[in-house]
Short mmCIF file of C-alpha atoms and ligand atoms in Angstrom, two decimals:
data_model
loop_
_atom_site.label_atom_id
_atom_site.label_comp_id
_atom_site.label_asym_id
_atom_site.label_seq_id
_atom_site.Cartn_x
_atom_site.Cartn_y
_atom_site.Cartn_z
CA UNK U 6 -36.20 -76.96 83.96
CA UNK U 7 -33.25 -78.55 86.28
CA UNK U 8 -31.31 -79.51 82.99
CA UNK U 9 -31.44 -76.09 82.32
CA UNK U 10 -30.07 -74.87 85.32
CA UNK U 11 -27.70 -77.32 86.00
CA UNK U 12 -26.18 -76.79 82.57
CA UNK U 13 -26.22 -73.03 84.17
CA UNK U 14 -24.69 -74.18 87.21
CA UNK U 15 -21.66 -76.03 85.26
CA UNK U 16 -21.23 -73.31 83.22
CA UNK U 17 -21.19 -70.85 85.55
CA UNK U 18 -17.90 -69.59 86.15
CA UNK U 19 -17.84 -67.42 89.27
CA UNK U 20 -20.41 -68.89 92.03
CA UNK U 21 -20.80 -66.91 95.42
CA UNK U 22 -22.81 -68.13 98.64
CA UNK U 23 -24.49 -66.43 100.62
CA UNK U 24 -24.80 -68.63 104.24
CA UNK U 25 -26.51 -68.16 107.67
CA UNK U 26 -26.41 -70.03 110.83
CA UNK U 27 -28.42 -72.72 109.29
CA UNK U 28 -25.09 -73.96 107.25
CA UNK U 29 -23.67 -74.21 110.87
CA UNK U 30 -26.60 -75.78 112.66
CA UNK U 31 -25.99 -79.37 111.44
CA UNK U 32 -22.33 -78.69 113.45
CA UNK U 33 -24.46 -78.48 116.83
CA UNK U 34 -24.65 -74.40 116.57
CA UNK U 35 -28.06 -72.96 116.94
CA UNK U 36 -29.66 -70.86 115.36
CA UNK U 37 -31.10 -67.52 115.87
CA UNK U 38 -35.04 -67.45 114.32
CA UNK U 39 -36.27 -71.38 113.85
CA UNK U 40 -37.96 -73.38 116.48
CA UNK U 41 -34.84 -73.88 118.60
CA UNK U 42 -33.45 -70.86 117.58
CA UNK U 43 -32.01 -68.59 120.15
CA UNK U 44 -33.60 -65.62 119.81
CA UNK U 45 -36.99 -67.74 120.78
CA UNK U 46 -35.02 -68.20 124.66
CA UNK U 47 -33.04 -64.99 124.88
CA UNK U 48 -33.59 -61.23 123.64
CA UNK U 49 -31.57 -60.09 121.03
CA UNK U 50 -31.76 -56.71 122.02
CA UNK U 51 -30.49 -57.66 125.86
CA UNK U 52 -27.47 -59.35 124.23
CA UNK U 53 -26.58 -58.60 120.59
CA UNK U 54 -26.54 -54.40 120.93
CA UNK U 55 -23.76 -52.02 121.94
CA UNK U 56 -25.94 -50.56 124.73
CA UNK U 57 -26.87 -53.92 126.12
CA UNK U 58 -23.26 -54.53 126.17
CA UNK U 59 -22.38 -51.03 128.15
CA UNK U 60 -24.77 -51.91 130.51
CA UNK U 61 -24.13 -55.05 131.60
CA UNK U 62 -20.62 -56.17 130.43
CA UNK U 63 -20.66 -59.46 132.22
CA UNK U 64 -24.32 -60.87 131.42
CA UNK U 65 -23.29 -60.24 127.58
CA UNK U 66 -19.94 -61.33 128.00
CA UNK U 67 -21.08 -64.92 129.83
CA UNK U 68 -23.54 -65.48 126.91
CA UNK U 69 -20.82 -64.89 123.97
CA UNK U 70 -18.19 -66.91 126.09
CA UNK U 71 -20.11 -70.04 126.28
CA UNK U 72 -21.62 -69.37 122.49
CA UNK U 73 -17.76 -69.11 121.78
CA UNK U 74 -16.49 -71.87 123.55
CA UNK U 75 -19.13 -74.08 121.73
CA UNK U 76 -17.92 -73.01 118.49
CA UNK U 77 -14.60 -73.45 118.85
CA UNK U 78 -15.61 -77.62 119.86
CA UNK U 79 -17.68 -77.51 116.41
CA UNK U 80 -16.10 -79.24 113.49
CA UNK U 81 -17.11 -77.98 110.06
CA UNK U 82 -19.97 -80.48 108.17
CA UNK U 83 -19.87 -81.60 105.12
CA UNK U 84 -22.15 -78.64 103.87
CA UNK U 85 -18.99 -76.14 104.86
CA UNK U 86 -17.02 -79.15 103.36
CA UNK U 87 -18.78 -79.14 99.78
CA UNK U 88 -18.47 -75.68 99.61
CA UNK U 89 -14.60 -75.41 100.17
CA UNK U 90 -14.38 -78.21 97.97
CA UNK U 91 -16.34 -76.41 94.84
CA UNK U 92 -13.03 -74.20 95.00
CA UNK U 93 -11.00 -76.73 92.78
CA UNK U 94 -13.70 -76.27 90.01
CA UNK U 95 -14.72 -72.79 90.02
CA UNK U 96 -14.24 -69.41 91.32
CA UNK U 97 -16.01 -69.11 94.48
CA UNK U 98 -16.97 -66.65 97.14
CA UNK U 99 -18.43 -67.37 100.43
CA UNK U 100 -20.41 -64.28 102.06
CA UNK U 101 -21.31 -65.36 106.17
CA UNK U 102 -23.35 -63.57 108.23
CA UNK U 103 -22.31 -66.16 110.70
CA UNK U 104 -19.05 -65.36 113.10
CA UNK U 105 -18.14 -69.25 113.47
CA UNK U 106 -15.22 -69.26 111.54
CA UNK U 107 -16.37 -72.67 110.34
CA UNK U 108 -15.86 -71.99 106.41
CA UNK U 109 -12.37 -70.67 107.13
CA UNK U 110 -11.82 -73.99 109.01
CA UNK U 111 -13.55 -75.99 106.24
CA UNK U 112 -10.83 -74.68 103.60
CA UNK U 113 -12.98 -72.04 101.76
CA UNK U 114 -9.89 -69.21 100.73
CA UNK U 115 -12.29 -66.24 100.12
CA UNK U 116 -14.93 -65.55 103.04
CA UNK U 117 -16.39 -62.25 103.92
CA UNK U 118 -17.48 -61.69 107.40
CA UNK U 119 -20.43 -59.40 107.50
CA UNK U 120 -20.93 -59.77 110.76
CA UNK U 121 -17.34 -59.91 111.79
CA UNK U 122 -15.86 -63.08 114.19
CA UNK U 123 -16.45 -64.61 117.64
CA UNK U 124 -13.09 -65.17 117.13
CA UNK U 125 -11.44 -61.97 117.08
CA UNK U 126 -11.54 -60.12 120.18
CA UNK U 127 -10.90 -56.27 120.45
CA UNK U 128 -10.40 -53.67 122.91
CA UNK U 129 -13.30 -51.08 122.92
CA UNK U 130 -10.61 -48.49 123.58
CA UNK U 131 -7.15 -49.06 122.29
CA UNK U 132 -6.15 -51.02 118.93
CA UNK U 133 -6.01 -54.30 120.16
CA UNK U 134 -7.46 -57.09 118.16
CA UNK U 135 -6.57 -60.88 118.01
CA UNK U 136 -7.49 -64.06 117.12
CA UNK U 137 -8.05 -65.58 120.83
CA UNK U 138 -9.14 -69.12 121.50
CA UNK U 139 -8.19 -69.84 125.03
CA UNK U 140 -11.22 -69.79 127.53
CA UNK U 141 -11.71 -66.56 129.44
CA UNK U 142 -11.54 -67.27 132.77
CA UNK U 143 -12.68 -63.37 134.06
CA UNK U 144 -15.22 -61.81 132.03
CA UNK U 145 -15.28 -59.18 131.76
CA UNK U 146 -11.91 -59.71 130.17
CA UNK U 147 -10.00 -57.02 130.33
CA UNK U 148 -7.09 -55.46 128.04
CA UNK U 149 -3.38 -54.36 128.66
CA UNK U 150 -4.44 -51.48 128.84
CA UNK U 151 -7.23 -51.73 131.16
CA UNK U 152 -10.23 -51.44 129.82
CA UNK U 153 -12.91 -54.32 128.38
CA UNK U 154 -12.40 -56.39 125.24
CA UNK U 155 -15.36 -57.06 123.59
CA UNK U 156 -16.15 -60.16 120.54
CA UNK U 157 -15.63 -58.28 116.80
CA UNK U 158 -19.32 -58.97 115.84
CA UNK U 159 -21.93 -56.75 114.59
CA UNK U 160 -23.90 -56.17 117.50
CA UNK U 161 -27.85 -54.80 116.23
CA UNK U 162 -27.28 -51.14 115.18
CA UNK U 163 -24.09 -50.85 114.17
CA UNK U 164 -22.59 -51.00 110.60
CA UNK U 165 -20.79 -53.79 109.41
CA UNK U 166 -17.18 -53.44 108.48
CA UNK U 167 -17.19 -51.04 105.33
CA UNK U 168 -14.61 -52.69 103.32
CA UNK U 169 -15.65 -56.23 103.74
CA UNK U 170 -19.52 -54.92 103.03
CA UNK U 171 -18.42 -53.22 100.00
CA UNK U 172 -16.24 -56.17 98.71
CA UNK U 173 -19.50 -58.32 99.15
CA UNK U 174 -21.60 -56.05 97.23
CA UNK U 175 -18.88 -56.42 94.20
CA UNK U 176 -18.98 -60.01 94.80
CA UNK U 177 -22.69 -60.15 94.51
CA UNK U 178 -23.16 -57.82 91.84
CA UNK U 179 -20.40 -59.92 89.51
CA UNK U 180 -21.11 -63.15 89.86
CA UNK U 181 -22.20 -66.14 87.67
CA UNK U 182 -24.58 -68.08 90.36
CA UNK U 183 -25.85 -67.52 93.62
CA UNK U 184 -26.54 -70.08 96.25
CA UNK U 185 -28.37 -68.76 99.13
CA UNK U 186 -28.04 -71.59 101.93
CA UNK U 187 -29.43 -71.56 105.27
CA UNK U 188 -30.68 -68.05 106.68
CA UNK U 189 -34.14 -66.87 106.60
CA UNK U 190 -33.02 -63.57 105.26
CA UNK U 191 -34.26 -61.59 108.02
CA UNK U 192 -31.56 -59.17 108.86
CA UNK U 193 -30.21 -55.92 106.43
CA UNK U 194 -28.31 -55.16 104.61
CA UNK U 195 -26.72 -58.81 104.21
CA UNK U 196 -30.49 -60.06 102.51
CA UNK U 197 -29.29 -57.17 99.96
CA UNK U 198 -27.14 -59.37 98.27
CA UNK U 199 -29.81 -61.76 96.71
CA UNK U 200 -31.32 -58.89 95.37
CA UNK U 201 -28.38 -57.31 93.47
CA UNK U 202 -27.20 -60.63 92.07
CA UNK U 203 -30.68 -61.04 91.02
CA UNK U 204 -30.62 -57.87 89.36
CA UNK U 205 -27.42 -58.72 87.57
CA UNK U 206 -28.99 -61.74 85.83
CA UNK U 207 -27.46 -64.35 88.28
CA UNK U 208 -29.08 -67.70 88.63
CA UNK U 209 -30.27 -68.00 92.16
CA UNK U 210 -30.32 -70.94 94.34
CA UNK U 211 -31.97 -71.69 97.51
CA UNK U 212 -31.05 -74.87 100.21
CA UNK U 213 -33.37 -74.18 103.54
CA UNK U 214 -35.31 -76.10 105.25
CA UNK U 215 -38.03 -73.49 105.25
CA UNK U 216 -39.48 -71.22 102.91
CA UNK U 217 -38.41 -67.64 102.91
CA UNK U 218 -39.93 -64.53 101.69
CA UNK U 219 -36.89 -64.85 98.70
CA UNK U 220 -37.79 -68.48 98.03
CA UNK U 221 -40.53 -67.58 95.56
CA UNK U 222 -37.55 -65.53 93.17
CA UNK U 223 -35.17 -68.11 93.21
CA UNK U 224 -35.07 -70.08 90.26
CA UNK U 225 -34.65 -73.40 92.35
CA UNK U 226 -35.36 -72.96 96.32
CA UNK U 227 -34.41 -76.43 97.80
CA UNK U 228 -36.32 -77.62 100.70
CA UNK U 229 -33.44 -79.69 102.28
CA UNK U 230 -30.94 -79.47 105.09
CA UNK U 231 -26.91 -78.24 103.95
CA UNK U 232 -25.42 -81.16 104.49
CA UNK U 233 -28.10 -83.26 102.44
CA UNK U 234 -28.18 -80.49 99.29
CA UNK U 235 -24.59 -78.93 99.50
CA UNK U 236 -22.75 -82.59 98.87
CA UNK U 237 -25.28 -82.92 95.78
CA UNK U 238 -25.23 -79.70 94.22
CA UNK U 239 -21.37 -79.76 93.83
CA UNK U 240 -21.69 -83.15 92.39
CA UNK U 241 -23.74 -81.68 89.72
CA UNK U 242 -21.65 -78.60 89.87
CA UNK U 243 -18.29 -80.03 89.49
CA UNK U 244 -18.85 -82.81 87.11
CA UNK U 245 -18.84 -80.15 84.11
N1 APR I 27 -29.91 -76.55 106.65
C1 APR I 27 -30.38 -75.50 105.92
N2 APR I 27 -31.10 -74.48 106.46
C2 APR I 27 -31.35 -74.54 107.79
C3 APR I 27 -30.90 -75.60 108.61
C4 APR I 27 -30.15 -76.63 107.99
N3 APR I 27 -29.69 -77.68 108.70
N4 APR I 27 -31.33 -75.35 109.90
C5 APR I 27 -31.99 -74.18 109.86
N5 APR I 27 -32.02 -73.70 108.61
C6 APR I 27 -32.56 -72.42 108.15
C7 APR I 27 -33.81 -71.95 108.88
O1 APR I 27 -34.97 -72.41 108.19
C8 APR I 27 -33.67 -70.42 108.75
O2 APR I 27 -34.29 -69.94 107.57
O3 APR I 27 -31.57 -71.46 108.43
C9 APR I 27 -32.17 -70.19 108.66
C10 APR I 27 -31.58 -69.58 109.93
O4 APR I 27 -32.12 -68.29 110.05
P1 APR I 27 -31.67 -67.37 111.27
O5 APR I 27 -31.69 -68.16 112.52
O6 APR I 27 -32.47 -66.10 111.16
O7 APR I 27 -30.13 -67.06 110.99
P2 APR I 27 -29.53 -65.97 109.99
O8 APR I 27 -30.37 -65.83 108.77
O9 APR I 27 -28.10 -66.33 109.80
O10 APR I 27 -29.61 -64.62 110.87
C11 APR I 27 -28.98 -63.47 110.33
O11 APR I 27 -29.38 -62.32 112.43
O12 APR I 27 -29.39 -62.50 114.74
C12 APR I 27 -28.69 -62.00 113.64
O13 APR I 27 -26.40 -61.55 113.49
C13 APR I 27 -27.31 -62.60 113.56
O14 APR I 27 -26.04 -63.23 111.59
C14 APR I 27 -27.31 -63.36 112.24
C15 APR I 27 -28.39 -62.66 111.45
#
């Protein structure tokens, strides 16, 4: 059985991940839905939506400025590492619901942002948007032009960026090999993409340290942390 799909794995040609915050928790980010997972100490739906935003700027302004700032200290781990590293072998794609940035920073070339970046901030008014990592010192921050910047995430109930959505269906839909590493699958439409790779006769690989409700489709679900299983698998991977 794992001769068979490592053979698949080596001769896969294009490979696409699909990654969550778990991939970043081993960098000191937490993550949303495990037992120290945010969402257990704040609600979402107080921070992470448009209207929680529009009614109190500041509160979801101070909680994205000091998830933000923490980012921006994280270094990428060896699991971001392994993947970036895979791109001297094969053709890869890396599709992150996670804003971190921390593939990008890792050396991966082809990331799609479903949920967009902490990153980037935007004006919710004019067409400012930029890459800005110096510490706000007001928040509310405010534009030229007066009115609030917000973070260019995907707050709950609104779509994700068309293009980049659309691109990551393609990517899904063509490729070789899947590896589905650390996110319980939980939020739509990103825990699509499984599904249509699946459908297109992809081998599918799993590295979580929990079960998910996908785990039983994959044809190997590994029960181990990123940066244990990512190293490994493009060992196996690479030495084709
Ligand atoms: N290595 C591998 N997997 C891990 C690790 C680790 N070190 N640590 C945690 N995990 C797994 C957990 O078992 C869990 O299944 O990572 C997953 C994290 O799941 P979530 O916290 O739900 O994160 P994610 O799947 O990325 O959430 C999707 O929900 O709140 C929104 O927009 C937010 O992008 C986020 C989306």
């Amino acid at each position: 059985m794992w001769n068979t799909i490592s053979d698949k794995l080596r001769n896969a040609e294009k490979i696409v991940f699909v990654t969550g915050a778990g991939i970043s928790q081993e960098s000191g980010i937490p993550t949303f839905r495990g037992k120290d997972g945010l969402w257990r100490k704040y609600d979402p739906m107080k921070l992470a939506t448009i209207d929680a935003f529009y009614e109190d700027p500041k509160l979801v302004w101070e909680w994205y400025e000091e998830r933000r700032q923490n980012i921006l200290n994280a270094s990428p781990n060896p699991g971001h590492l392994a993947i970036a590293e895979l791109e001297k072998y094969k053709s890869i794609s890396v599709l992150t619901q996670n804003i971190d940035g921390l593939h990008q920073r890792a050396g991966s070339s082809s990331v799609y942002e479903l949920h967009g970046s902490i990153i980037t901030i935007k004006c919710t008014v004019c067409d400012f948007k930029n890459k800005i990592t110096s510490e706000f010192l007001q928040l509310p921050p405010l534009c030229k032009c007066g009115n609030i910047l917000r973070p260019d995430v995907v707050w709950f109930g609104e779509a994700l960026p068309q293009d980049v959505w659309e691109s990551a269906m393609v990517q899904a839909s063509t490729c070789d090999a899947m590896i589905v590493v650390g996110t319980s699958l939980a939020v739509s439409p990103a825990n699509l993409l499984p599904v249509y790779a699946k459908q297109n006769g992809a081998i599918m690989i799993e590295v979580n340290m929990e079960q998910t409700h996908m785990s039983s489709s994959m044809d190997l679900s590994l029960r181990a942390s990123a940066v244990k299983a990512l190293p490994e698998l493009v060992g196996i991977i690479s030495h084709s």
